[in-house]
Amino acid sequence: KNEVEQSPQNLTAQEGEFITINCSYSVGISALHWLQQHPGGGIVSLFMLSSGKKKHGRLIATINIQEKHSSLHITASHPRDSAVYICAVLFSGGSNYKLTFGKGTLLTVNP
Amino acid sequence: NAGVTQTPKFQVLKTGQSMTLQCAQDMNHEYMSWYRQDPGMGLRLIHYSVGAGITDQGEVPNGYNVSRSTTEDFPLRLLSAAPSQTSVYFCASSYSSSPNVLTFGAGSRLTVL
């Protein structure tokens, strides 16, 4: 079965720290999504990427196709970044209805 | 505001009752989908649609029904609610079913007693 593994499950940081959340998957992919979910809130798409690197503000997403691994980085973290971050993978040849979701990483940023 | 609108945000049902979760989008997206989110598990696809009049089952379709009579609306029906359907439900849409950014609704928290 195609799988998506996220690490760590939980992450606590102090304001200003550099954060890295990891996502590993088992076979080749068409695309990878990073999503953000605030406590009790909706889900927001942060990035969709299939190669290289994307940046939006303090958020950076990278993907290494050969190593089947993606990272989400947050620079100068802030308490408002506290949320669950979810990796979702579209395995090769799939459509959006074939997305496989990781279980999420709960990030808490303390002031 | 453009986006995906889900109603209701909260609902409590008794076992055996039926109800409909509404989902509407105003972005002219062809692809729409319903997910459920349970503690300790990733989002799981219930049903999806690639266009008006076309629906298909996802990973966990049992106990749920959908229809897509217009591009904008994709309601999810619970036919006879069971405690196992207690969950948070998300509707999501995208321009097409090929790899595309998804736009999610705010979620509907359902409790079945």
Short mmCIF file of C-alpha atoms in Angstrom, two decimals:
data_model
loop_
_atom_site.label_atom_id
_atom_site.label_comp_id
_atom_site.label_asym_id
_atom_site.label_seq_id
_atom_site.Cartn_x
_atom_site.Cartn_y
_atom_site.Cartn_z
CA LYS A 1 0.00 0.00 0.00
CA ASN A 2 1.31 3.47 -0.88
CA GLU A 3 2.09 5.28 2.35
CA VAL A 4 2.86 8.77 3.59
CA GLU A 5 4.80 9.23 6.81
CA GLN A 6 5.21 12.54 8.61
CA SER A 7 7.70 13.39 11.32
CA PRO A 8 7.68 14.49 13.99
CA GLN A 9 4.11 13.87 15.16
CA ASN A 10 4.39 16.73 17.65
CA LEU A 11 6.77 19.67 17.71
CA THR A 12 7.13 22.42 20.29
CA ALA A 13 9.28 25.47 19.53
CA GLN A 14 10.06 28.89 20.93
CA GLU A 15 9.11 31.97 18.98
CA GLY A 16 11.79 32.81 16.44
CA GLU A 17 13.07 29.28 15.97
CA PHE A 18 13.56 27.65 12.57
CA ILE A 19 11.08 24.77 12.12
CA THR A 20 11.36 21.71 9.87
CA ILE A 21 8.57 19.19 9.29
CA ASN A 22 9.28 16.11 7.20
CA CYS A 23 7.22 13.96 4.84
CA SER A 24 8.34 10.66 3.32
CA TYR A 25 6.50 8.52 0.83
CA SER A 26 6.93 5.07 -0.59
CA VAL A 27 6.75 5.28 -4.40
CA GLY A 28 6.89 7.81 -7.22
CA ILE A 29 4.53 10.76 -7.13
CA SER A 30 2.86 13.28 -9.44
CA ALA A 31 2.52 16.02 -6.82
CA LEU A 32 2.79 16.71 -3.11
CA HIS A 33 0.66 19.12 -1.09
CA TRP A 34 1.35 20.84 2.20
CA LEU A 35 -1.76 21.89 4.13
CA GLN A 36 -2.29 23.87 7.33
CA GLN A 37 -5.09 23.37 9.85
CA HIS A 38 -5.50 25.66 12.85
CA PRO A 39 -7.13 24.16 15.98
CA GLY A 40 -10.85 23.83 15.38
CA GLY A 41 -10.42 25.44 12.01
CA GLY A 42 -10.57 24.73 8.34
CA ILE A 43 -7.79 23.45 6.10
CA VAL A 44 -5.74 25.77 3.94
CA SER A 45 -3.50 24.72 1.08
CA LEU A 46 0.03 26.10 1.52
CA PHE A 47 1.90 24.56 -1.40
CA MET A 48 1.58 22.08 -4.21
CA LEU A 49 4.90 20.98 -5.71
CA SER A 50 6.32 18.22 -7.86
CA SER A 51 9.98 19.25 -7.90
CA GLY A 52 12.43 21.71 -6.43
CA LYS A 53 11.44 24.38 -3.96
CA LYS A 54 8.66 26.89 -3.34
CA LYS A 55 8.62 29.87 -0.99
CA HIS A 56 5.80 31.99 0.36
CA GLY A 57 6.68 34.51 3.03
CA ARG A 58 8.33 32.65 5.92
CA LEU A 59 7.31 29.24 4.57
CA ILE A 60 9.54 27.15 2.31
CA ALA A 61 8.69 23.74 0.86
CA THR A 62 11.26 21.49 -0.75
CA ILE A 63 11.03 18.11 -2.40
CA ASN A 64 13.68 15.52 -3.27
CA ILE A 65 12.20 13.18 -5.83
CA GLN A 66 15.07 10.66 -5.72
CA GLU A 67 14.90 10.34 -1.93
CA LYS A 68 11.07 10.43 -1.88
CA HIS A 69 11.09 13.12 0.76
CA SER A 70 9.71 16.61 1.26
CA SER A 71 10.28 19.18 3.98
CA LEU A 72 8.29 22.18 5.13
CA HIS A 73 10.39 24.89 6.77
CA ILE A 74 9.16 27.85 8.78
CA THR A 75 11.66 30.63 9.39
CA ALA A 76 11.34 32.98 12.39
CA SER A 77 8.41 31.00 13.81
CA HIS A 78 5.55 32.84 15.52
CA PRO A 79 2.78 31.67 17.86
CA ARG A 80 0.28 32.19 15.02
CA ASP A 81 2.09 29.37 13.15
CA SER A 82 0.75 26.93 15.75
CA ALA A 83 -1.32 24.47 13.75
CA VAL A 84 -1.41 20.97 12.33
CA TYR A 85 0.60 20.65 9.12
CA ILE A 86 -0.52 17.91 6.76
CA CYS A 87 1.37 16.37 3.86
CA ALA A 88 -0.71 14.84 1.06
CA VAL A 89 0.72 12.91 -1.86
CA LEU A 90 -0.63 12.17 -5.29
CA PHE A 91 1.05 9.00 -6.44
CA SER A 92 2.16 8.80 -10.07
CA GLY A 93 -0.65 8.60 -12.58
CA GLY A 94 -3.27 9.55 -10.01
CA SER A 95 -5.89 12.25 -9.95
CA ASN A 96 -6.90 14.46 -7.04
CA TYR A 97 -9.25 11.76 -5.82
CA LYS A 98 -6.24 9.53 -5.24
CA LEU A 99 -4.57 11.81 -2.70
CA THR A 100 -3.05 9.99 0.28
CA PHE A 101 -2.82 12.09 3.43
CA GLY A 102 -0.32 11.90 6.25
CA LYS A 103 -1.58 11.99 9.83
CA GLY A 104 -0.24 15.49 10.40
CA THR A 105 2.33 17.23 12.57
CA LEU A 106 1.06 19.31 15.49
CA LEU A 107 3.25 22.41 15.84
CA THR A 108 3.08 24.56 18.95
CA VAL A 109 5.09 27.79 18.99
CA ASN A 110 5.41 29.36 22.43
CA PRO A 111 5.95 33.10 22.89
CA ASN B 1 -16.19 35.87 -0.86
CA ALA B 2 -15.01 33.22 -3.32
CA GLY B 3 -14.49 29.85 -1.76
CA VAL B 4 -16.14 26.69 -0.46
CA THR B 5 -19.09 27.10 1.90
CA GLN B 6 -20.14 24.25 4.17
CA THR B 7 -23.24 24.12 6.34
CA PRO B 8 -23.96 23.40 9.10
CA LYS B 9 -20.78 23.89 11.16
CA PHE B 10 -22.09 21.73 13.99
CA GLN B 11 -24.80 19.08 14.15
CA VAL B 12 -25.92 16.52 16.71
CA LEU B 13 -27.99 13.58 15.50
CA LYS B 14 -29.54 10.55 17.07
CA THR B 15 -28.76 7.09 15.69
CA GLY B 16 -30.97 6.37 12.71
CA GLN B 17 -31.69 9.98 11.79
CA SER B 18 -30.83 11.29 8.34
CA MET B 19 -29.36 14.62 7.37
CA THR B 20 -27.59 16.46 4.58
CA LEU B 21 -24.32 18.36 4.77
CA GLN B 22 -24.29 21.14 2.24
CA CYS B 23 -21.29 22.20 0.17
CA ALA B 24 -21.24 25.03 -2.35
CA GLN B 25 -18.41 26.65 -4.29
CA ASP B 26 -18.44 29.73 -6.49
CA MET B 27 -15.13 29.23 -8.30
CA ASN B 28 -16.52 27.17 -11.20
CA HIS B 29 -14.47 24.19 -10.04
CA GLU B 30 -15.16 20.93 -11.83
CA TYR B 31 -13.82 18.66 -9.10
CA MET B 32 -15.51 18.42 -5.70
CA SER B 33 -15.00 15.95 -2.89
CA TRP B 34 -15.99 15.03 0.66
CA TYR B 35 -13.52 13.89 3.32
CA ARG B 36 -13.89 12.81 6.90
CA GLN B 37 -11.25 13.53 9.53
CA ASP B 38 -10.93 11.31 12.58
CA PRO B 39 -8.40 11.50 15.44
CA GLY B 40 -5.13 9.72 14.67
CA MET B 41 -6.00 9.19 11.02
CA GLY B 42 -5.34 11.09 7.85
CA LEU B 43 -8.18 12.61 5.87
CA ARG B 44 -10.19 9.91 4.10
CA LEU B 45 -12.13 10.40 0.90
CA ILE B 46 -15.85 9.56 1.06
CA HIS B 47 -17.18 10.53 -2.38
CA TYR B 48 -16.05 12.76 -5.20
CA SER B 49 -17.31 14.30 -8.41
CA VAL B 50 -15.44 15.30 -11.56
CA GLY B 51 -18.33 17.34 -12.95
CA ALA B 52 -22.06 17.90 -12.86
CA GLY B 53 -23.91 14.59 -13.09
CA ILE B 54 -20.80 12.51 -12.36
CA THR B 55 -20.02 11.07 -8.93
CA ASP B 56 -17.94 8.17 -7.66
CA GLN B 57 -17.02 6.45 -4.43
CA GLY B 58 -13.89 7.12 -2.46
CA GLU B 59 -12.22 5.11 0.27
CA VAL B 60 -15.06 5.11 2.85
CA PRO B 61 -18.42 5.54 1.02
CA ASN B 62 -20.68 3.25 3.08
CA GLY B 63 -23.56 5.05 4.76
CA TYR B 64 -23.23 8.17 2.61
CA ASN B 65 -24.87 9.33 -0.58
CA VAL B 66 -24.03 12.22 -2.92
CA SER B 67 -25.37 13.91 -6.02
CA ARG B 68 -24.06 16.68 -8.28
CA SER B 69 -26.92 18.33 -10.15
CA THR B 70 -25.05 21.63 -10.61
CA THR B 71 -21.40 22.62 -10.84
CA GLU B 72 -21.72 24.67 -7.66
CA ASP B 73 -23.31 22.22 -5.21
CA PHE B 74 -22.24 18.85 -3.85
CA PRO B 75 -24.37 17.75 -0.87
CA LEU B 76 -23.47 14.76 1.30
CA ARG B 77 -26.38 12.74 2.68
CA LEU B 78 -26.24 10.51 5.72
CA LEU B 79 -29.01 7.98 5.16
CA SER B 80 -29.28 6.49 8.68
CA ALA B 81 -26.72 8.00 11.02
CA ALA B 82 -24.54 5.72 13.16
CA PRO B 83 -22.15 6.60 16.02
CA SER B 84 -19.26 5.54 13.74
CA GLN B 85 -20.10 8.54 11.56
CA THR B 86 -19.19 10.94 14.33
CA SER B 87 -16.44 12.94 12.68
CA VAL B 88 -15.42 16.24 11.16
CA TYR B 89 -16.37 16.48 7.51
CA PHE B 90 -14.60 18.62 4.93
CA CYS B 91 -15.69 19.50 1.45
CA ALA B 92 -12.92 20.38 -1.02
CA SER B 93 -12.84 21.50 -4.62
CA SER B 94 -10.31 22.14 -7.36
CA TYR B 95 -10.29 23.38 -10.92
CA SER B 96 -9.95 19.83 -12.23
CA SER B 97 -9.20 16.36 -10.94
CA SER B 98 -5.68 16.43 -12.36
CA PRO B 99 -3.00 17.58 -9.87
CA ASN B 100 -4.39 20.88 -8.66
CA VAL B 101 -4.50 22.98 -5.51
CA LEU B 102 -7.50 22.06 -3.36
CA THR B 103 -9.73 24.64 -1.67
CA PHE B 104 -11.33 23.33 1.52
CA GLY B 105 -14.46 24.37 3.34
CA ALA B 106 -14.38 25.28 7.04
CA GLY B 107 -15.59 21.85 8.12
CA SER B 108 -18.73 20.40 9.70
CA ARG B 109 -18.50 18.70 13.08
CA LEU B 110 -21.08 15.91 13.36
CA THR B 111 -21.89 13.98 16.52
CA VAL B 112 -24.14 10.93 16.38
CA LEU B 113 -25.52 9.78 19.73
#
